[in-house]
């Protein structure tokens, strides 16, 4: 809260009038949404989903064809992959598709962007739980405006951004329950945690860590038993809430798909913590990441164990989505550094105005930089390096349409998506969209295998790396053909150099039909 003096017309004396922080937070939220939409505006102008999402598009159609009910298997890539993925994104996508007569591709173009924008709003609400002054709230929200990972905006963001949205809402309720001792908040914690678990498979893991850290470190030691009982009540209620989906899924498929998926994740690794603090990239702009690193030291120095331990444990133990999830506690730590170290120095109007001017300049600079980067439609890996284009090229879409018309559905097709070596197998949108658009089997489409055969999923990654290094061997491609049809076709872009021509000769020598994409 902030107090200002205004003249009173009744008695001529100054009267204290309380201005609500809610108005300031509302203005911050509006500006945050507007800035996020502005820097990602090039994404809204595309007519096709960005990046991945080929399997999700097929799963949306499967749900819609099944009467808005989750089927036992997805028809993606003709592999009978168990449909054990959290169902909420696909139920929402199928409902929107049916209600507004939209194709699955249009759903994957619109809903992830909507959920990503709402995540910015949820981050503003979470920052409000920790700070009462407007400037720390602004700083804590900036990473989600300017450094929002591309994964949230792509077609696969239907699940990722929705899971992050509910996870942020749950974190706000967790803070109220364990730090503010608002015991009426536990139903909200359970509700948001259940919705997050029904949206993304890694969201409950992140929230389990968050609830555990705040239950143990989020208040006075004398109230530890009370917090642990509240945490147990939340976990029990959340488990009951997701049981109508989880129990039938386990009855139909058992634990095997989850065991296979667990083998494809990354084990706990302190490397991510050292990467974040050593390279200062976990919050996007360098100055924001530096503030986050300083905020970690401030939290540990002031014995705000919940914030410090939260960041460290998430960095070490969250697996695939660790760069995104690290931004949540990291953003709060950046706001803490500003509140504790910088704001106390602004004790005059002149210094306060200078600091506000500097922050505005930094915001404008970050807006220009983010807009310029996003306008390139180039995927950014977590270390900041550039990858392939986020947009599936029209030439590939035309080629897939040609194959759909002229080749039988049992044909096995593999696309050599690039000669440049800038595409890793998990960011190969070409091979992911191939089964969806071409209507054939994708030999190098790894998506979905993590729920069916972890060894096959790992083999696809290893084979893809060898092929990207332009050292193709017949045994590598035969491995991709394992348990696949005998008829196979390899699509290649026009060769750029002699090594590419050599690779094409090797493929033909192995007995494969090679078709160049024009």
Coordinates of C-alpha atoms in Angstrom, one line a residue:
X1 CA 0.0 0.0 0.0
X2 CA 1.1 3.6 -0.6
X3 CA -0.2 6.8 1.0
X4 CA -0.4 10.2 -0.7
X5 CA -1.5 13.6 0.6
X6 CA -4.3 15.3 -1.3
X7 CA -6.1 18.6 -0.3
X8 CA -9.5 18.1 1.4
X9 CA -12.3 20.3 0.1
X10 CA -14.3 19.9 3.3
X11 CA -12.0 21.2 6.0
X12 CA -9.0 22.6 4.0
X13 CA -6.6 20.2 5.6
X14 CA -4.6 17.5 4.0
X15 CA -6.2 14.2 4.3
X16 CA -4.5 10.8 4.0
X17 CA -6.0 8.8 1.1
X18 CA -4.9 5.3 0.6
X19 CA -4.2 4.3 -3.0
X20 CA -4.6 0.6 -3.6
X21 CA -1.8 -1.6 -4.9
X22 CA -4.5 -3.4 -6.9
X23 CA -4.7 -0.5 -9.3
X24 CA -1.0 -0.5 -9.8
X25 CA -0.9 -4.2 -10.3
X26 CA -3.8 -3.9 -12.8
X27 CA -1.9 -1.4 -14.8
X28 CA 1.3 -3.5 -14.7
X29 CA -0.7 -6.5 -15.9
X30 CA -2.2 -4.6 -18.8
X31 CA 1.2 -3.3 -19.9
X32 CA 2.8 -6.7 -19.5
X33 CA 0.2 -8.4 -21.7
X34 CA 0.5 -5.6 -24.3
X35 CA 4.3 -5.8 -24.3
X36 CA 4.2 -9.6 -24.6
X37 CA 1.8 -9.5 -27.5
X38 CA 3.9 -6.8 -29.1
X39 CA 7.2 -8.7 -29.0
X40 CA 5.6 -11.9 -30.2
X41 CA 3.5 -10.2 -32.8
X42 CA 5.3 -12.0 -35.7
X43 CA 4.1 -15.3 -34.2
X44 CA 0.4 -14.2 -34.6
X45 CA 0.8 -13.4 -38.3
X46 CA 1.5 -17.0 -39.3
X47 CA -1.1 -19.3 -41.0
X48 CA 0.5 -22.5 -39.7
X49 CA 1.5 -23.6 -36.2
X50 CA 5.1 -22.8 -35.1
X51 CA 7.5 -25.5 -34.5
X52 CA 6.2 -28.8 -33.3
X53 CA 2.7 -30.1 -32.8
X54 CA 2.2 -32.7 -35.5
X55 CA 1.4 -35.4 -33.0
X56 CA -0.9 -33.1 -30.9
X57 CA -2.9 -32.1 -34.0
X58 CA -3.6 -35.8 -34.7
X59 CA -4.5 -36.4 -31.0
X60 CA -7.0 -33.5 -31.1
X61 CA -8.6 -35.1 -34.2
X62 CA -8.6 -38.5 -32.4
X63 CA -10.4 -37.0 -29.4
X64 CA -12.9 -35.2 -31.6
X65 CA -13.6 -38.4 -33.6
X66 CA -14.2 -40.3 -30.4
X67 CA -17.0 -38.0 -29.3
X68 CA -14.8 -35.7 -27.1
X69 CA -13.6 -38.7 -25.1
X70 CA -10.1 -39.8 -24.7
X71 CA -9.4 -42.9 -26.9
X72 CA -7.1 -45.7 -25.7
X73 CA -4.6 -45.1 -28.5
X74 CA -3.6 -42.3 -30.8
X75 CA -3.5 -42.9 -34.5
X76 CA -0.4 -40.7 -35.0
X77 CA 2.2 -42.4 -37.2
X78 CA 0.1 -45.6 -37.3
X79 CA 1.9 -47.0 -34.2
X80 CA -0.9 -47.5 -31.7
X81 CA 0.8 -45.2 -29.2
X82 CA -1.0 -45.3 -25.8
X83 CA -3.0 -42.2 -25.2
X84 CA -1.6 -41.6 -21.7
X85 CA -0.7 -38.0 -22.1
X86 CA -2.5 -35.6 -19.7
X87 CA -5.9 -35.1 -21.4
X88 CA -7.0 -31.5 -20.7
X89 CA -5.2 -29.8 -23.6
X90 CA -6.7 -32.2 -26.1
X91 CA -10.1 -32.0 -24.6
X92 CA -10.0 -28.2 -24.8
X93 CA -8.5 -28.3 -28.3
X94 CA -11.1 -30.7 -29.6
X95 CA -13.9 -28.7 -28.0
X96 CA -12.7 -25.4 -29.5
X97 CA -12.2 -27.1 -32.8
X98 CA -15.7 -28.5 -32.8
X99 CA -17.4 -25.4 -31.4
X100 CA -15.8 -22.9 -33.8
X101 CA -15.3 -25.3 -36.8
X102 CA -11.6 -24.9 -36.7
X103 CA -9.0 -27.4 -38.0
X104 CA -6.5 -28.8 -35.5
X105 CA -3.7 -26.8 -37.0
X106 CA -5.6 -23.6 -36.3
X107 CA -6.2 -24.6 -32.7
X108 CA -2.5 -25.2 -32.3
X109 CA -1.8 -21.8 -33.8
X110 CA -4.2 -19.9 -31.4
X111 CA -4.5 -21.6 -28.1
X112 CA -0.8 -21.9 -27.2
X113 CA -0.4 -18.1 -27.8
X114 CA -3.5 -17.4 -25.6
X115 CA -2.2 -19.6 -22.8
X116 CA 1.3 -18.0 -23.0
X117 CA -0.2 -14.5 -22.7
X118 CA -2.3 -15.6 -19.7
X119 CA 0.9 -17.0 -18.1
X120 CA 2.4 -13.5 -18.1
X121 CA -0.7 -12.4 -16.3
X122 CA -0.4 -15.2 -13.8
X123 CA 3.3 -14.3 -13.2
X124 CA 2.3 -10.7 -12.4
X125 CA -0.2 -12.2 -9.8
X126 CA 2.6 -14.4 -8.3
X127 CA 5.0 -11.5 -8.0
X128 CA 2.3 -9.5 -6.2
X129 CA 2.3 -12.2 -3.5
X130 CA 6.0 -11.6 -2.8
X131 CA 6.2 -7.8 -3.2
X132 CA 4.1 -4.8 -2.3
X133 CA 6.0 -2.2 -4.4
X134 CA 5.4 -1.9 -8.1
X135 CA 9.0 -2.0 -9.3
X136 CA 9.9 -5.5 -8.1
X137 CA 6.6 -6.8 -9.6
X138 CA 7.6 -5.2 -12.9
X139 CA 11.1 -6.7 -12.8
X140 CA 9.8 -10.2 -11.8
X141 CA 7.4 -10.2 -14.7
X142 CA 9.9 -9.1 -17.4
X143 CA 11.5 -12.5 -18.1
X144 CA 8.1 -13.9 -19.0
X145 CA 7.6 -10.9 -21.4
X146 CA 11.0 -10.7 -23.1
X147 CA 12.5 -14.2 -22.7
X148 CA 9.4 -16.4 -22.9
X149 CA 10.7 -19.7 -24.3
X150 CA 9.7 -20.6 -27.9
X151 CA 8.4 -23.9 -26.6
X152 CA 5.4 -22.1 -25.0
X153 CA 4.3 -20.5 -28.3
X154 CA 4.8 -23.4 -30.6
X155 CA 2.1 -26.0 -31.5
X156 CA 3.3 -28.2 -28.6
X157 CA 2.7 -25.3 -26.3
X158 CA -0.9 -26.4 -26.1
X159 CA 0.2 -28.5 -23.3
X160 CA 3.4 -26.7 -22.1
X161 CA 1.8 -23.2 -21.8
X162 CA -1.4 -24.5 -20.2
X163 CA 0.6 -26.5 -17.7
X164 CA 2.8 -23.4 -16.9
X165 CA -0.3 -21.3 -16.5
X166 CA -1.9 -23.6 -13.9
X167 CA 1.5 -24.1 -12.2
X168 CA 1.9 -20.3 -11.7
X169 CA -1.6 -20.0 -10.3
X170 CA -0.8 -22.9 -7.9
X171 CA 2.5 -21.2 -6.8
X172 CA 0.5 -18.1 -5.8
X173 CA -1.9 -20.3 -3.7
X174 CA 1.1 -22.1 -2.2
X175 CA 2.6 -18.9 -1.0
X176 CA -0.7 -17.9 0.6
X177 CA -1.1 -21.2 2.3
X178 CA 2.4 -21.8 3.7
X179 CA 3.9 -18.3 4.0
X180 CA 0.8 -16.2 4.8
X181 CA -0.9 -19.0 6.8
X182 CA -4.1 -18.6 4.8
X183 CA -5.6 -22.0 5.6
X184 CA -8.5 -21.3 3.3
X185 CA -6.1 -21.5 0.3
X186 CA -5.6 -25.2 0.4
X187 CA -8.6 -26.0 -2.0
X188 CA -7.1 -23.6 -4.5
X189 CA -3.7 -25.2 -4.2
X190 CA -5.3 -28.6 -4.9
X191 CA -7.4 -27.3 -7.7
X192 CA -4.6 -25.6 -9.6
X193 CA -2.2 -28.5 -9.0
X194 CA -4.8 -31.0 -10.3
X195 CA -5.4 -28.9 -13.5
X196 CA -1.6 -28.6 -14.0
X197 CA -1.2 -32.4 -13.6
X198 CA -4.0 -32.8 -16.2
X199 CA -2.2 -30.4 -18.6
X200 CA 1.5 -31.4 -18.7
X201 CA 3.4 -34.5 -17.4
X202 CA 6.2 -32.5 -15.8
X203 CA 4.0 -29.8 -14.1
X204 CA 3.1 -32.0 -11.1
X205 CA 6.8 -32.8 -10.6
X206 CA 7.6 -29.1 -10.4
X207 CA 4.7 -28.4 -8.1
X208 CA 5.6 -31.4 -5.8
X209 CA 9.0 -29.7 -5.3
X210 CA 7.4 -26.3 -4.8
X211 CA 4.9 -27.6 -2.2
X212 CA 7.6 -29.6 -0.4
X213 CA 10.0 -26.7 -0.2
X214 CA 7.5 -24.2 1.1
X215 CA 6.0 -26.7 3.5
X216 CA 9.5 -27.3 5.0
X217 CA 11.1 -23.8 4.6
X218 CA 8.2 -21.5 4.2
X219 CA 7.7 -20.2 7.7
X220 CA 8.5 -20.5 11.4
X221 CA 9.9 -23.8 12.6
X222 CA 7.3 -24.1 15.3
X223 CA 4.6 -24.3 12.6
X224 CA 6.3 -27.0 10.6
X225 CA 3.8 -29.7 11.6
X226 CA 0.9 -27.5 10.5
X227 CA 2.5 -26.9 7.1
X228 CA 3.2 -30.6 6.6
X229 CA -0.4 -31.5 7.4
X230 CA -1.6 -28.9 4.9
X231 CA 0.8 -30.3 2.3
X232 CA -0.4 -33.8 2.9
X233 CA -4.1 -32.7 2.6
X234 CA -3.3 -30.9 -0.7
X235 CA -1.5 -33.9 -2.2
X236 CA -4.4 -36.2 -1.2
X237 CA -7.0 -33.9 -2.6
X238 CA -5.0 -33.5 -5.8
X239 CA -4.7 -37.2 -6.2
X240 CA -8.4 -37.7 -5.8
X241 CA -9.1 -34.9 -8.3
X242 CA -7.0 -36.5 -11.1
X243 CA -8.1 -40.1 -10.3
X244 CA -11.0 -40.1 -12.8
X245 CA -8.5 -39.8 -15.6
X246 CA -5.5 -41.6 -14.0
X247 CA -7.2 -44.8 -12.8
X248 CA -8.8 -45.7 -16.2
X249 CA -5.5 -45.0 -17.9
X250 CA -3.6 -47.3 -15.6
X251 CA -6.3 -49.9 -16.0
X252 CA -6.0 -49.8 -19.8
X253 CA -2.2 -49.5 -20.1
X254 CA -0.7 -50.2 -16.7
X255 CA 2.5 -48.5 -15.6
X256 CA 4.6 -49.5 -18.7
X257 CA 4.1 -46.3 -20.7
X258 CA 5.1 -44.2 -17.7
X259 CA 8.1 -46.5 -17.1
X260 CA 9.2 -46.1 -20.7
X261 CA 8.7 -42.3 -20.5
X262 CA 10.7 -42.1 -17.3
X263 CA 13.7 -43.6 -19.1
X264 CA 13.7 -40.8 -21.7
X265 CA 14.0 -38.0 -19.2
X266 CA 17.1 -36.4 -17.9
X267 CA 18.3 -37.4 -14.5
X268 CA 18.9 -34.9 -11.7
X269 CA 21.9 -32.9 -12.7
X270 CA 23.6 -29.9 -10.9
X271 CA 24.9 -28.9 -14.3
X272 CA 21.7 -26.8 -14.9
X273 CA 22.4 -24.8 -11.7
X274 CA 25.9 -24.1 -12.8
X275 CA 24.8 -23.3 -16.3
X276 CA 22.2 -20.8 -15.1
X277 CA 24.6 -19.0 -12.7
X278 CA 27.7 -19.4 -14.8
X279 CA 26.3 -18.2 -18.2
X280 CA 23.6 -15.9 -16.9
X281 CA 21.0 -16.9 -19.5
X282 CA 18.2 -18.3 -17.4
X283 CA 16.2 -15.0 -17.4
X284 CA 17.0 -13.8 -20.9
X285 CA 18.6 -10.3 -20.8
X286 CA 22.0 -10.3 -19.0
X287 CA 21.0 -7.6 -16.5
X288 CA 17.9 -9.6 -15.5
X289 CA 19.9 -12.8 -15.0
X290 CA 22.5 -10.9 -13.0
X291 CA 19.7 -9.6 -10.8
X292 CA 18.4 -13.1 -10.3
X293 CA 21.8 -14.5 -9.4
X294 CA 22.3 -11.6 -6.9
X295 CA 18.8 -12.2 -5.5
X296 CA 19.8 -15.8 -4.8
X297 CA 22.6 -14.6 -2.6
X298 CA 20.3 -12.1 -0.9
X299 CA 17.8 -14.8 -0.2
X300 CA 20.4 -17.1 1.4
X301 CA 22.0 -14.2 3.3
X302 CA 18.6 -13.1 4.8
X303 CA 17.7 -16.7 5.4
X304 CA 14.7 -16.7 3.1
X305 CA 15.3 -20.4 2.7
X306 CA 12.1 -21.0 0.7
X307 CA 13.1 -18.8 -2.2
X308 CA 16.8 -19.9 -2.3
X309 CA 16.1 -23.6 -1.9
X310 CA 13.2 -23.5 -4.3
X311 CA 15.5 -22.1 -7.1
X312 CA 18.3 -24.6 -6.3
X313 CA 16.1 -27.7 -6.1
X314 CA 14.2 -26.8 -9.3
X315 CA 17.4 -26.2 -11.1
X316 CA 18.8 -29.6 -10.1
X317 CA 15.8 -32.0 -10.0
X318 CA 13.4 -30.8 -12.7
X319 CA 14.3 -32.6 -15.9
X320 CA 13.3 -31.6 -19.5
X321 CA 11.5 -28.3 -18.7
X322 CA 14.1 -27.0 -16.3
X323 CA 15.0 -23.9 -18.2
X324 CA 11.4 -22.8 -18.2
X325 CA 10.6 -23.7 -14.6
X326 CA 13.8 -22.1 -13.4
X327 CA 12.4 -18.8 -14.6
X328 CA 9.7 -18.9 -12.0
X329 CA 11.8 -18.7 -8.8
X330 CA 14.5 -16.9 -10.7
X331 CA 12.2 -14.0 -11.6
X332 CA 11.1 -13.7 -8.0
X333 CA 14.8 -13.6 -7.0
X334 CA 15.4 -10.8 -9.5
X335 CA 12.6 -8.7 -7.9
X336 CA 14.0 -9.5 -4.4
X337 CA 17.5 -8.1 -5.4
X338 CA 15.9 -4.9 -6.7
X339 CA 13.8 -4.5 -3.6
X340 CA 16.6 -5.1 -1.1
X341 CA 19.6 -3.6 -2.8
X342 CA 18.6 -0.9 -5.3
X343 CA 15.3 0.6 -4.1
X344 CA 16.8 1.6 -0.6
X345 CA 19.3 3.8 -2.5
X346 CA 16.6 5.7 -4.2
X347 CA 15.9 8.1 -1.3
X348 CA 15.4 11.2 -3.4
X349 CA 13.0 12.1 -6.2
X350 CA 15.9 12.7 -8.5
X351 CA 17.4 9.3 -8.1
X352 CA 14.0 7.6 -8.3
X353 CA 13.3 9.4 -11.6
X354 CA 16.7 8.4 -12.9
X355 CA 16.1 4.8 -12.0
X356 CA 12.6 4.9 -13.6
X357 CA 14.1 6.3 -16.8
X358 CA 16.8 3.6 -16.9
X359 CA 14.2 0.9 -16.4
X360 CA 12.1 2.3 -19.2
X361 CA 15.1 2.4 -21.5
X362 CA 15.9 -1.2 -20.6
X363 CA 12.3 -2.2 -21.3
X364 CA 12.4 -0.5 -24.7
X365 CA 15.7 -2.0 -25.6
X366 CA 14.5 -5.5 -24.5
X367 CA 11.3 -5.0 -26.5
X368 CA 13.2 -4.0 -29.7
X369 CA 15.6 -6.9 -29.3
X370 CA 12.9 -9.5 -28.6
X371 CA 10.7 -8.2 -31.5
X372 CA 13.7 -8.4 -33.9
X373 CA 14.6 -11.9 -32.7
X374 CA 11.1 -13.2 -33.0
X375 CA 10.6 -11.6 -36.4
X376 CA 13.3 -13.9 -37.7
X377 CA 11.1 -16.9 -36.8
X378 CA 14.2 -18.8 -35.7
X379 CA 14.1 -21.3 -32.9
X380 CA 16.3 -20.5 -30.0
X381 CA 17.9 -23.3 -28.0
X382 CA 18.2 -22.9 -24.2
X383 CA 21.9 -21.7 -24.4
X384 CA 20.8 -18.9 -26.8
X385 CA 22.1 -20.4 -30.0
X386 CA 20.0 -20.3 -33.1
X387 CA 18.3 -23.4 -34.5
X388 CA 16.0 -24.1 -37.4
X389 CA 13.2 -22.0 -38.6
X390 CA 10.1 -22.1 -36.4
X391 CA 7.8 -22.3 -39.5
X392 CA 7.5 -25.4 -41.5
X393 CA 8.5 -24.3 -45.0
X394 CA 5.7 -24.3 -47.6
X395 CA 7.9 -26.5 -49.8
X396 CA 7.8 -29.3 -47.2
X397 CA 4.1 -28.9 -46.8
X398 CA 3.6 -29.1 -50.5
X399 CA 5.8 -32.2 -50.7
X400 CA 3.8 -33.9 -47.9
X401 CA 0.6 -33.1 -49.7
X402 CA 2.0 -34.7 -52.8
X403 CA 3.0 -37.8 -51.0
X404 CA -0.4 -38.0 -49.3
X405 CA -2.0 -38.0 -52.8
X406 CA 0.4 -40.3 -54.6
X407 CA 1.8 -42.8 -52.1
X408 CA 0.0 -45.5 -50.0
X409 CA -0.4 -44.9 -46.3
X410 CA 1.9 -47.9 -45.4
X411 CA 4.9 -46.2 -47.1
X412 CA 7.7 -45.4 -44.7
X413 CA 9.1 -41.9 -45.3
X414 CA 12.1 -40.2 -43.7
X415 CA 12.9 -36.6 -44.3
X416 CA 16.5 -35.3 -44.2
X417 CA 15.3 -31.9 -43.1
X418 CA 18.5 -29.8 -43.4
X419 CA 22.1 -29.9 -44.7
X420 CA 23.2 -27.2 -42.3
X421 CA 23.5 -29.2 -39.1
X422 CA 21.3 -26.7 -37.2
X423 CA 18.5 -29.1 -36.4
X424 CA 18.6 -31.5 -33.4
X425 CA 16.2 -34.4 -33.5
X426 CA 13.9 -33.0 -30.8
X427 CA 13.6 -29.8 -32.8
X428 CA 13.0 -31.5 -36.2
X429 CA 9.5 -30.2 -37.0
X430 CA 9.7 -31.6 -40.5
X431 CA 9.7 -35.3 -39.4
X432 CA 7.2 -34.6 -36.7
X433 CA 4.7 -33.1 -39.1
X434 CA 5.4 -35.7 -41.8
X435 CA 3.0 -38.4 -40.5
X436 CA 0.2 -35.9 -39.9
X437 CA 0.4 -34.1 -43.3
X438 CA 1.7 -36.9 -45.6
X439 CA -0.6 -39.6 -44.1
X440 CA 2.3 -42.1 -44.1
X441 CA 4.6 -43.6 -41.5
X442 CA 7.5 -41.4 -40.4
X443 CA 10.7 -43.4 -40.0
X444 CA 12.5 -40.7 -38.1
X445 CA 9.5 -39.3 -36.2
X446 CA 10.5 -39.9 -32.6
X447 CA 7.4 -38.3 -31.1
X448 CA 5.3 -40.7 -29.2
X449 CA 7.9 -43.4 -28.9
X450 CA 8.8 -42.3 -25.4
X451 CA 5.4 -43.8 -24.3
X452 CA 5.9 -47.0 -26.2
X453 CA 9.6 -48.0 -26.5
X454 CA 12.2 -45.9 -24.8
X455 CA 15.1 -47.8 -26.5
X456 CA 13.6 -47.0 -29.9
X457 CA 13.3 -43.3 -28.8
X458 CA 16.9 -43.2 -27.8
X459 CA 18.0 -45.0 -31.0
X460 CA 16.2 -42.4 -33.1
X461 CA 18.2 -39.6 -31.3
X462 CA 21.5 -41.4 -31.7
X463 CA 20.8 -42.2 -35.4
X464 CA 19.7 -38.6 -36.1
X465 CA 22.9 -37.2 -34.6
X466 CA 25.0 -39.4 -36.8
X467 CA 23.1 -38.4 -39.9
X468 CA 23.3 -34.8 -39.0
X469 CA 27.1 -35.1 -38.8
X470 CA 26.9 -36.2 -42.5
X471 CA 28.2 -39.6 -41.8
X472 CA 25.2 -41.8 -42.8
X473 CA 25.6 -45.5 -42.6
X474 CA 23.3 -48.1 -44.0
X475 CA 23.1 -49.7 -40.5
X476 CA 21.8 -46.4 -39.0
X477 CA 19.0 -46.1 -41.5
X478 CA 18.2 -49.8 -41.2
X479 CA 17.8 -49.2 -37.5
X480 CA 15.1 -46.6 -38.3
X481 CA 13.4 -49.1 -40.5
X482 CA 13.2 -51.7 -37.6
X483 CA 9.5 -52.8 -37.2
X484 CA 8.6 -50.5 -40.1
X485 CA 7.3 -51.3 -43.6
X486 CA 9.7 -52.4 -46.3
X487 CA 8.7 -49.7 -48.7
X488 CA 10.6 -46.6 -47.8
X489 CA 11.3 -43.2 -49.3
X490 CA 13.8 -40.6 -48.2
X491 CA 13.2 -36.9 -48.8
X492 CA 16.1 -34.6 -49.1
X493 CA 16.4 -30.8 -49.7
X494 CA 18.5 -29.7 -52.7
X495 CA 22.1 -30.4 -51.9
X496 CA 24.3 -27.5 -51.0
X497 CA 27.7 -29.0 -51.1
X498 CA 29.7 -32.0 -52.1
X499 CA 29.2 -33.7 -48.8
X500 CA 25.5 -33.5 -49.3
X501 CA 25.9 -35.2 -52.7
X502 CA 28.0 -37.9 -51.1
X503 CA 25.3 -38.5 -48.5
X504 CA 22.7 -38.9 -51.2
X505 CA 24.9 -41.5 -53.0
X506 CA 25.3 -43.4 -49.8
X507 CA 21.5 -43.5 -49.3
X508 CA 20.9 -44.7 -52.8
X509 CA 23.7 -47.3 -52.4
X510 CA 21.9 -48.6 -49.4
X511 CA 18.9 -49.3 -51.6
X512 CA 16.6 -46.4 -50.7
X513 CA 14.6 -44.3 -53.0
X514 CA 15.7 -40.7 -52.7
X515 CA 13.4 -37.8 -53.7
X516 CA 14.6 -34.2 -53.7
X517 CA 12.2 -31.6 -52.4
X518 CA 11.9 -28.7 -54.8

